[in-house]
Amino acid sequence: MIDLRSDTVTRPSQAMLAAMMTAETGDDVYGDDPTVNLLEAEAAALSGKEAALFLPTGTQANLVALLCHCQRGEEYIVGQLAHNYKYEAGGAAVLGSIQPQPILAAGDGTLPLDVVAQFIKPDDLHFAITRLLSLENTHNGKVLPLSYLQQAWEFTRQRGLALHIDGARIFNAAVALNVPLEEISRYCDTLTICLSKGLGAPVGSLLCGSAEFIQRARRWRKMTGGGLRQAGILAAAGRYALQNNVERLREDHDNAAWLAGALREIGVDVTRHDTNMLFLRLPEDQIAALGPWMRERGILLSPGAVTRLVTHLDVNRDALQTLVKAWQAFLAQH
Ligand SMILES: *Cc1c(COP(=O)(O)O)cnc(C)c1O
């Protein structure tokens, strides 16, 4: 199957599986898994933070970060469409009694700082205490500009807020900007990274921050059920991904650019931002028919009001050519 629904569908390669098979393991809850320890040290070094923590999912990494940043009755300012507001089942509110303060992102995926300023609550017993600004990079495939991140960083220093970046796809941003991760992560206190999206690991996320922060995060990870035992087999996949699958994200971006051009040529309304995602507006009458048509031809999409296509390491240019041909045939009949 050619699967363009998400980059979460990437499967471990033979070489990655071999690294998992031969991983040295121990009990990570005791801190004894050498492969997890290596992965965490490598992630800390890459992000320029003192420490990092390996967690099963990005959702849990964001949750643990929010639980560390905010106490009961405190709040974080976050994008209305951000994953850690909209797509994590309200975990921070349910499990942490933390209030989200969502605001609309600008067209470039940034949260305008003048708007953020308006939503910081004064010190008054009526209000929750504002603790944190949470940004998402990339946001819907958009790379937040470094100049914005620097301003956001300085703004949060002035206003006494912490700054978290949900960097599920932060390496897509780094590759698109052609900078080392550290050039981005210097502008945040904490950063989450997904290994299981475009980087191709089957499981795993990282939370990076100060040593003190990560020590507290370890307790929350345990409490939320994320303390794994011989996690080295998973960490080995993550280490392989960081060593081998970062630079190649460029191919996914190039493929997305190529696909955007090819679909436009056959009359499809396509928007692409900087990285590996396309957003399509399809005529109403095509939406229901397209999914089954493609599925019959071995192609998985999720057509909707806005249809997102995501390129990744399991779809090459040939696969995309197959997709464009199938689309052309679909349009001839609809
Ligand atoms: C995928 C994603 C996450 C975490 O997802 P998991 O499926 O829980 O690993 C967090 N934030 C963003 C922006 C994401 O795209």
Short mmCIF file of C-alpha atoms and ligand atoms in Angstrom, two decimals:
data_model
loop_
_atom_site.label_atom_id
_atom_site.label_comp_id
_atom_site.label_asym_id
_atom_site.label_seq_id
_atom_site.Cartn_x
_atom_site.Cartn_y
_atom_site.Cartn_z
CA MET A 1 0.00 0.00 0.00
CA ILE A 2 1.04 3.59 -0.68
CA ASP A 3 -0.01 5.35 2.52
CA LEU A 4 -0.09 9.16 2.55
CA ARG A 5 -2.38 9.64 5.56
CA SER A 6 0.47 10.49 7.93
CA ASP A 7 4.19 10.03 8.57
CA THR A 8 3.24 8.00 11.65
CA VAL A 9 2.65 5.04 9.31
CA THR A 10 6.38 4.61 8.60
CA ARG A 11 7.65 1.14 9.44
CA PRO A 12 11.04 0.13 10.81
CA SER A 13 13.53 -0.75 8.07
CA GLN A 14 15.56 -3.97 8.09
CA ALA A 15 18.60 -2.05 9.34
CA MET A 16 16.58 -0.48 12.14
CA LEU A 17 15.16 -3.88 13.10
CA ALA A 18 18.70 -5.28 13.17
CA ALA A 19 19.74 -2.51 15.57
CA MET A 20 16.76 -3.38 17.78
CA MET A 21 17.59 -7.10 17.70
CA THR A 22 21.09 -6.55 18.99
CA ALA A 23 20.34 -3.78 21.50
CA GLU A 24 21.82 -4.09 24.96
CA THR A 25 19.04 -3.74 27.52
CA GLY A 26 18.44 -3.38 31.27
CA ASP A 27 15.61 -2.20 33.50
CA ASP A 28 15.09 1.43 32.59
CA VAL A 29 12.96 2.16 35.67
CA TYR A 30 16.14 1.44 37.65
CA GLY A 31 18.06 3.61 35.15
CA ASP A 32 19.88 0.46 34.05
CA ASP A 33 19.14 0.32 30.33
CA PRO A 34 22.35 1.35 28.56
CA THR A 35 20.65 1.90 25.19
CA VAL A 36 17.99 4.19 26.69
CA ASN A 37 20.71 6.05 28.58
CA LEU A 38 22.68 6.55 25.36
CA LEU A 39 19.60 7.76 23.48
CA GLU A 40 18.78 10.23 26.24
CA ALA A 41 22.36 11.53 26.33
CA GLU A 42 22.42 11.91 22.54
CA ALA A 43 19.09 13.75 22.53
CA ALA A 44 20.31 16.09 25.27
CA ALA A 45 23.46 16.83 23.27
CA LEU A 46 21.57 17.39 20.01
CA SER A 47 19.11 19.78 21.65
CA GLY A 48 21.74 21.53 23.74
CA LYS A 49 19.81 20.76 26.94
CA GLU A 50 21.22 19.21 30.11
CA ALA A 51 19.04 16.10 29.99
CA ALA A 52 16.42 14.16 28.06
CA LEU A 53 13.80 11.54 28.82
CA PHE A 54 12.54 8.72 26.57
CA LEU A 55 8.78 8.23 26.64
CA PRO A 56 6.40 5.92 24.77
CA THR A 57 4.46 8.67 22.94
CA GLY A 58 4.52 12.34 22.07
CA THR A 59 1.20 12.77 23.84
CA GLN A 60 2.73 11.50 27.07
CA ALA A 61 5.85 13.63 26.56
CA ASN A 62 3.71 16.77 26.18
CA LEU A 63 1.53 15.78 29.15
CA VAL A 64 4.53 15.18 31.40
CA ALA A 65 6.02 18.51 30.29
CA LEU A 66 2.78 20.35 31.11
CA LEU A 67 2.53 18.58 34.49
CA CYS A 68 6.08 19.73 35.29
CA HIS A 69 5.57 23.32 34.14
CA CYS A 70 2.14 23.97 35.67
CA GLN A 71 0.54 23.16 39.00
CA ARG A 72 -3.17 22.74 39.72
CA GLY A 73 -4.96 26.03 38.99
CA GLU A 74 -2.25 27.31 36.67
CA GLU A 75 -2.50 27.69 32.91
CA TYR A 76 -0.63 27.46 29.61
CA ILE A 77 -1.18 29.60 26.53
CA VAL A 78 -1.40 27.42 23.45
CA GLY A 79 -2.65 27.40 19.86
CA GLN A 80 -6.33 26.68 19.24
CA LEU A 81 -5.29 23.90 16.82
CA ALA A 82 -2.18 22.75 18.68
CA HIS A 83 -1.79 19.05 19.32
CA ASN A 84 -1.32 19.53 23.06
CA TYR A 85 -4.57 21.47 23.26
CA LYS A 86 -6.86 19.85 20.72
CA TYR A 87 -5.58 16.34 20.07
CA GLU A 88 -4.49 14.99 23.46
CA ALA A 89 -7.92 14.33 24.94
CA GLY A 90 -7.65 17.24 27.36
CA GLY A 91 -5.04 15.36 29.39
CA ALA A 92 -3.50 18.40 31.09
CA ALA A 93 -6.94 19.52 32.31
CA VAL A 94 -8.13 16.03 33.25
CA LEU A 95 -4.98 14.77 34.95
CA GLY A 96 -3.27 17.99 36.04
CA SER A 97 -6.13 20.42 36.71
CA ILE A 98 -4.21 22.70 34.37
CA GLN A 99 -6.23 25.26 32.42
CA PRO A 100 -5.41 25.69 28.76
CA GLN A 101 -5.75 29.22 27.36
CA PRO A 102 -6.04 28.63 23.62
CA ILE A 103 -5.50 31.45 21.11
CA LEU A 104 -5.62 31.51 17.30
CA ALA A 105 -2.35 30.99 15.49
CA ALA A 106 -1.36 33.39 12.71
CA GLY A 107 -1.13 32.15 9.12
CA ASP A 108 2.53 31.23 9.58
CA GLY A 109 1.84 29.00 12.60
CA THR A 110 3.18 31.47 15.18
CA LEU A 111 1.20 32.68 18.20
CA PRO A 112 1.32 36.50 17.88
CA LEU A 113 3.07 37.83 20.97
CA ASP A 114 0.82 40.88 21.30
CA VAL A 115 -2.13 38.48 21.54
CA VAL A 116 -0.25 36.24 23.98
CA ALA A 117 0.41 39.36 26.10
CA GLN A 118 -3.32 40.13 26.23
CA PHE A 119 -4.03 36.66 27.62
CA ILE A 120 -1.45 36.64 30.39
CA LYS A 121 -3.57 36.95 33.52
CA PRO A 122 -2.80 39.65 36.09
CA ASP A 123 -2.00 38.52 39.62
CA ASP A 124 -5.58 38.56 40.87
CA LEU A 125 -7.49 35.92 42.81
CA HIS A 126 -10.09 35.68 40.04
CA PHE A 127 -7.63 34.23 37.59
CA ALA A 128 -5.61 31.11 36.96
CA ILE A 129 -1.87 31.77 37.14
CA THR A 130 -0.28 31.92 33.68
CA ARG A 131 2.93 29.87 33.66
CA LEU A 132 3.78 28.73 30.19
CA LEU A 133 3.72 29.53 26.49
CA SER A 134 3.49 26.39 24.37
CA LEU A 135 4.43 26.56 20.68
CA GLU A 136 4.27 23.87 18.01
CA ASN A 137 7.05 23.50 15.43
CA THR A 138 6.30 22.43 12.76
CA HIS A 139 2.62 23.42 12.92
CA ASN A 140 0.63 21.91 10.04
CA GLY A 141 3.90 21.56 8.15
CA LYS A 142 4.87 25.19 8.79
CA VAL A 143 8.30 26.02 10.16
CA LEU A 144 8.28 28.75 12.82
CA PRO A 145 10.79 31.46 11.82
CA LEU A 146 13.92 31.64 13.99
CA SER A 147 13.40 35.40 14.38
CA TYR A 148 9.96 34.71 15.88
CA LEU A 149 11.35 32.07 18.24
CA GLN A 150 13.97 34.50 19.46
CA GLN A 151 11.30 37.15 20.10
CA ALA A 152 9.09 34.59 21.88
CA TRP A 153 12.06 33.54 24.01
CA GLU A 154 12.88 37.11 25.02
CA PHE A 155 9.18 37.86 25.60
CA THR A 156 8.77 34.89 27.95
CA ARG A 157 11.96 35.87 29.84
CA GLN A 158 10.52 39.38 30.37
CA ARG A 159 7.10 38.08 31.40
CA GLY A 160 8.32 35.30 33.70
CA LEU A 161 6.83 32.47 31.61
CA ALA A 162 8.42 29.21 30.63
CA LEU A 163 8.50 28.29 26.91
CA HIS A 164 7.76 24.77 25.68
CA ILE A 165 8.04 23.64 22.07
CA ASP A 166 6.00 20.67 20.92
CA GLY A 167 8.55 19.59 18.37
CA ALA A 168 6.95 16.37 17.23
CA ARG A 169 8.40 17.25 13.80
CA ILE A 170 11.17 19.59 14.94
CA PHE A 171 13.74 17.84 12.74
CA ASN A 172 11.61 18.66 9.70
CA ALA A 173 11.97 22.30 10.78
CA ALA A 174 15.73 21.99 11.33
CA VAL A 175 16.26 20.35 7.94
CA ALA A 176 14.03 22.91 6.17
CA LEU A 177 15.98 25.77 7.80
CA ASN A 178 19.28 23.98 7.24
CA VAL A 179 20.37 24.49 10.84
CA PRO A 180 21.37 22.13 13.66
CA LEU A 181 18.55 21.35 16.12
CA GLU A 182 20.26 23.45 18.75
CA GLU A 183 19.71 26.63 16.71
CA ILE A 184 15.99 26.11 17.31
CA SER A 185 15.98 24.54 20.77
CA ARG A 186 18.08 27.35 22.26
CA TYR A 187 14.85 29.37 22.22
CA CYS A 188 12.90 27.09 24.55
CA ASP A 189 13.06 25.69 28.07
CA THR A 190 11.70 22.31 27.05
CA LEU A 191 11.21 20.45 23.80
CA THR A 192 9.39 17.28 22.80
CA ILE A 193 10.47 15.26 19.76
CA CYS A 194 8.69 12.34 18.06
CA LEU A 195 10.86 9.48 16.85
CA SER A 196 7.86 7.65 15.43
CA LYS A 197 6.88 10.03 12.62
CA GLY A 198 9.14 10.96 9.72
CA LEU A 199 12.15 9.61 11.60
CA GLY A 200 10.73 6.13 11.12
CA ALA A 201 11.00 4.53 14.57
CA PRO A 202 8.05 2.33 15.53
CA VAL A 203 7.60 3.90 18.98
CA GLY A 204 9.02 6.68 21.09
CA SER A 205 9.36 10.35 21.92
CA LEU A 206 11.85 12.48 23.81
CA LEU A 207 11.45 15.32 26.27
CA CYS A 208 14.50 17.58 26.59
CA GLY A 209 15.17 20.19 29.28
CA SER A 210 17.24 21.07 32.33
CA ALA A 211 18.52 18.27 34.57
CA GLU A 212 16.22 19.41 37.38
CA PHE A 213 13.20 19.49 35.04
CA ILE A 214 13.89 16.04 33.62
CA GLN A 215 14.32 14.60 37.11
CA ARG A 216 10.79 15.78 37.97
CA ALA A 217 9.55 14.56 34.57
CA ARG A 218 10.80 11.06 35.42
CA ARG A 219 8.39 10.89 38.36
CA TRP A 220 5.45 12.06 36.21
CA ARG A 221 6.38 9.55 33.52
CA LYS A 222 6.24 6.79 36.14
CA MET A 223 2.95 8.08 37.55
CA THR A 224 1.33 8.21 34.12
CA GLY A 225 2.38 4.64 33.39
CA GLY A 226 5.26 5.36 31.05
CA GLY A 227 8.08 3.72 33.01
CA LEU A 228 9.23 0.94 30.66
CA ARG A 229 11.55 -1.89 31.60
CA GLN A 230 13.83 -3.31 28.83
CA ALA A 231 13.08 -0.28 26.66
CA GLY A 232 16.46 -0.52 24.97
CA ILE A 233 14.96 -2.42 22.05
CA LEU A 234 12.82 0.67 21.38
CA ALA A 235 15.56 3.16 22.17
CA ALA A 236 17.80 1.35 19.67
CA ALA A 237 15.27 2.20 16.96
CA GLY A 238 15.31 5.81 18.15
CA ARG A 239 19.11 5.95 18.08
CA TYR A 240 19.12 4.48 14.59
CA ALA A 241 16.55 7.09 13.52
CA LEU A 242 18.58 10.01 14.88
CA GLN A 243 21.75 8.73 13.21
CA ASN A 244 20.29 7.78 9.83
CA ASN A 245 16.91 9.37 9.18
CA VAL A 246 17.28 13.05 9.95
CA GLU A 247 19.06 14.38 6.85
CA ARG A 248 16.89 12.27 4.59
CA LEU A 249 13.81 14.28 5.68
CA ARG A 250 14.96 16.59 2.90
CA GLU A 251 13.80 13.91 0.41
CA ASP A 252 10.33 14.00 1.98
CA HIS A 253 10.22 17.78 1.60
CA ASP A 254 11.40 17.56 -2.02
CA ASN A 255 8.83 14.85 -2.70
CA ALA A 256 6.09 17.00 -1.18
CA ALA A 257 7.13 19.93 -3.39
CA TRP A 258 7.17 17.67 -6.45
CA LEU A 259 3.75 16.21 -5.60
CA ALA A 260 2.26 19.67 -5.05
CA GLY A 261 3.42 20.68 -8.53
CA ALA A 262 2.19 17.48 -10.17
CA LEU A 263 -1.25 17.68 -8.55
CA ARG A 264 -1.62 21.37 -9.46
CA GLU A 265 -0.85 20.47 -13.05
CA ILE A 266 -3.87 18.18 -13.16
CA GLY A 267 -6.07 20.87 -11.59
CA VAL A 268 -6.05 19.98 -7.88
CA ASP A 269 -6.14 22.90 -5.39
CA VAL A 270 -3.01 22.32 -3.30
CA THR A 271 -1.26 24.30 -0.56
CA ARG A 272 2.14 23.21 0.66
CA HIS A 273 4.03 24.80 3.50
CA ASP A 274 7.72 24.30 4.10
CA THR A 275 8.00 20.61 4.85
CA ASN A 276 6.31 17.26 4.18
CA MET A 277 2.60 18.13 4.19
CA LEU A 278 0.12 19.10 1.50
CA PHE A 279 -3.36 20.44 2.15
CA LEU A 280 -5.93 19.94 -0.60
CA ARG A 281 -9.35 21.48 -1.13
CA LEU A 282 -11.38 19.03 -3.16
CA PRO A 283 -14.76 19.66 -4.77
CA GLU A 284 -17.55 18.51 -2.41
CA ASP A 285 -18.75 15.76 -4.79
CA GLN A 286 -15.29 14.17 -5.06
CA ILE A 287 -14.58 13.80 -1.34
CA ALA A 288 -16.61 10.64 -0.67
CA ALA A 289 -15.59 8.91 -3.91
CA LEU A 290 -11.84 9.54 -3.78
CA GLY A 291 -10.97 7.40 -0.76
CA PRO A 292 -12.49 4.11 -2.04
CA TRP A 293 -11.17 4.78 -5.58
CA MET A 294 -7.63 5.13 -4.29
CA ARG A 295 -7.93 2.22 -1.86
CA GLU A 296 -8.86 -0.08 -4.75
CA ARG A 297 -5.59 0.98 -6.37
CA GLY A 298 -3.50 0.37 -3.26
CA ILE A 299 -3.36 4.00 -2.11
CA LEU A 300 -4.48 5.20 1.33
CA LEU A 301 -5.70 8.80 1.81
CA SER A 302 -8.15 10.40 4.22
CA PRO A 303 -10.19 12.83 2.10
CA GLY A 304 -12.17 15.47 4.00
CA ALA A 305 -13.08 19.16 4.08
CA VAL A 306 -9.32 19.67 3.96
CA THR A 307 -7.36 16.65 2.77
CA ARG A 308 -3.86 16.30 4.20
CA LEU A 309 -1.21 14.30 2.33
CA VAL A 310 2.04 13.54 4.13
CA THR A 311 5.25 12.34 2.48
CA HIS A 312 7.66 10.09 4.36
CA LEU A 313 10.37 7.46 4.00
CA ASP A 314 8.00 4.72 2.85
CA VAL A 315 6.78 6.67 -0.21
CA ASN A 316 9.29 7.32 -2.95
CA ARG A 317 8.93 9.30 -6.17
CA ASP A 318 7.66 6.22 -8.06
CA ALA A 319 4.87 5.78 -5.54
CA LEU A 320 3.94 9.43 -5.94
CA GLN A 321 3.88 9.04 -9.72
CA THR A 322 1.48 6.12 -9.26
CA LEU A 323 -0.69 8.36 -7.09
CA VAL A 324 -0.77 11.17 -9.65
CA LYS A 325 -1.74 8.74 -12.45
CA ALA A 326 -4.53 7.28 -10.33
CA TRP A 327 -5.73 10.81 -9.53
CA GLN A 328 -5.76 11.73 -13.20
CA ALA A 329 -7.87 8.64 -13.96
CA PHE A 330 -10.20 9.55 -11.08
CA LEU A 331 -10.68 13.09 -12.42
CA ALA A 332 -11.45 11.76 -15.91
CA GLN A 333 -14.43 9.93 -14.41
CA HIS A 334 -15.67 12.45 -11.84
C1 LIG B 1 1.98 13.35 16.58
C2 LIG B 1 2.10 14.57 17.38
C3 LIG B 1 2.25 14.51 18.77
C4 LIG B 1 2.31 13.23 19.58
O1 LIG B 1 1.67 12.16 19.07
P1 LIG B 1 1.78 10.66 19.57
O2 LIG B 1 0.99 9.96 18.54
O3 LIG B 1 1.19 10.62 20.93
O4 LIG B 1 3.21 10.25 19.58
C5 LIG B 1 2.38 15.70 19.44
N1 LIG B 1 2.37 16.86 18.80
C6 LIG B 1 2.26 16.97 17.46
C7 LIG B 1 2.31 18.30 16.81
C8 LIG B 1 2.11 15.82 16.72
O5 LIG B 1 1.98 15.91 15.40
#
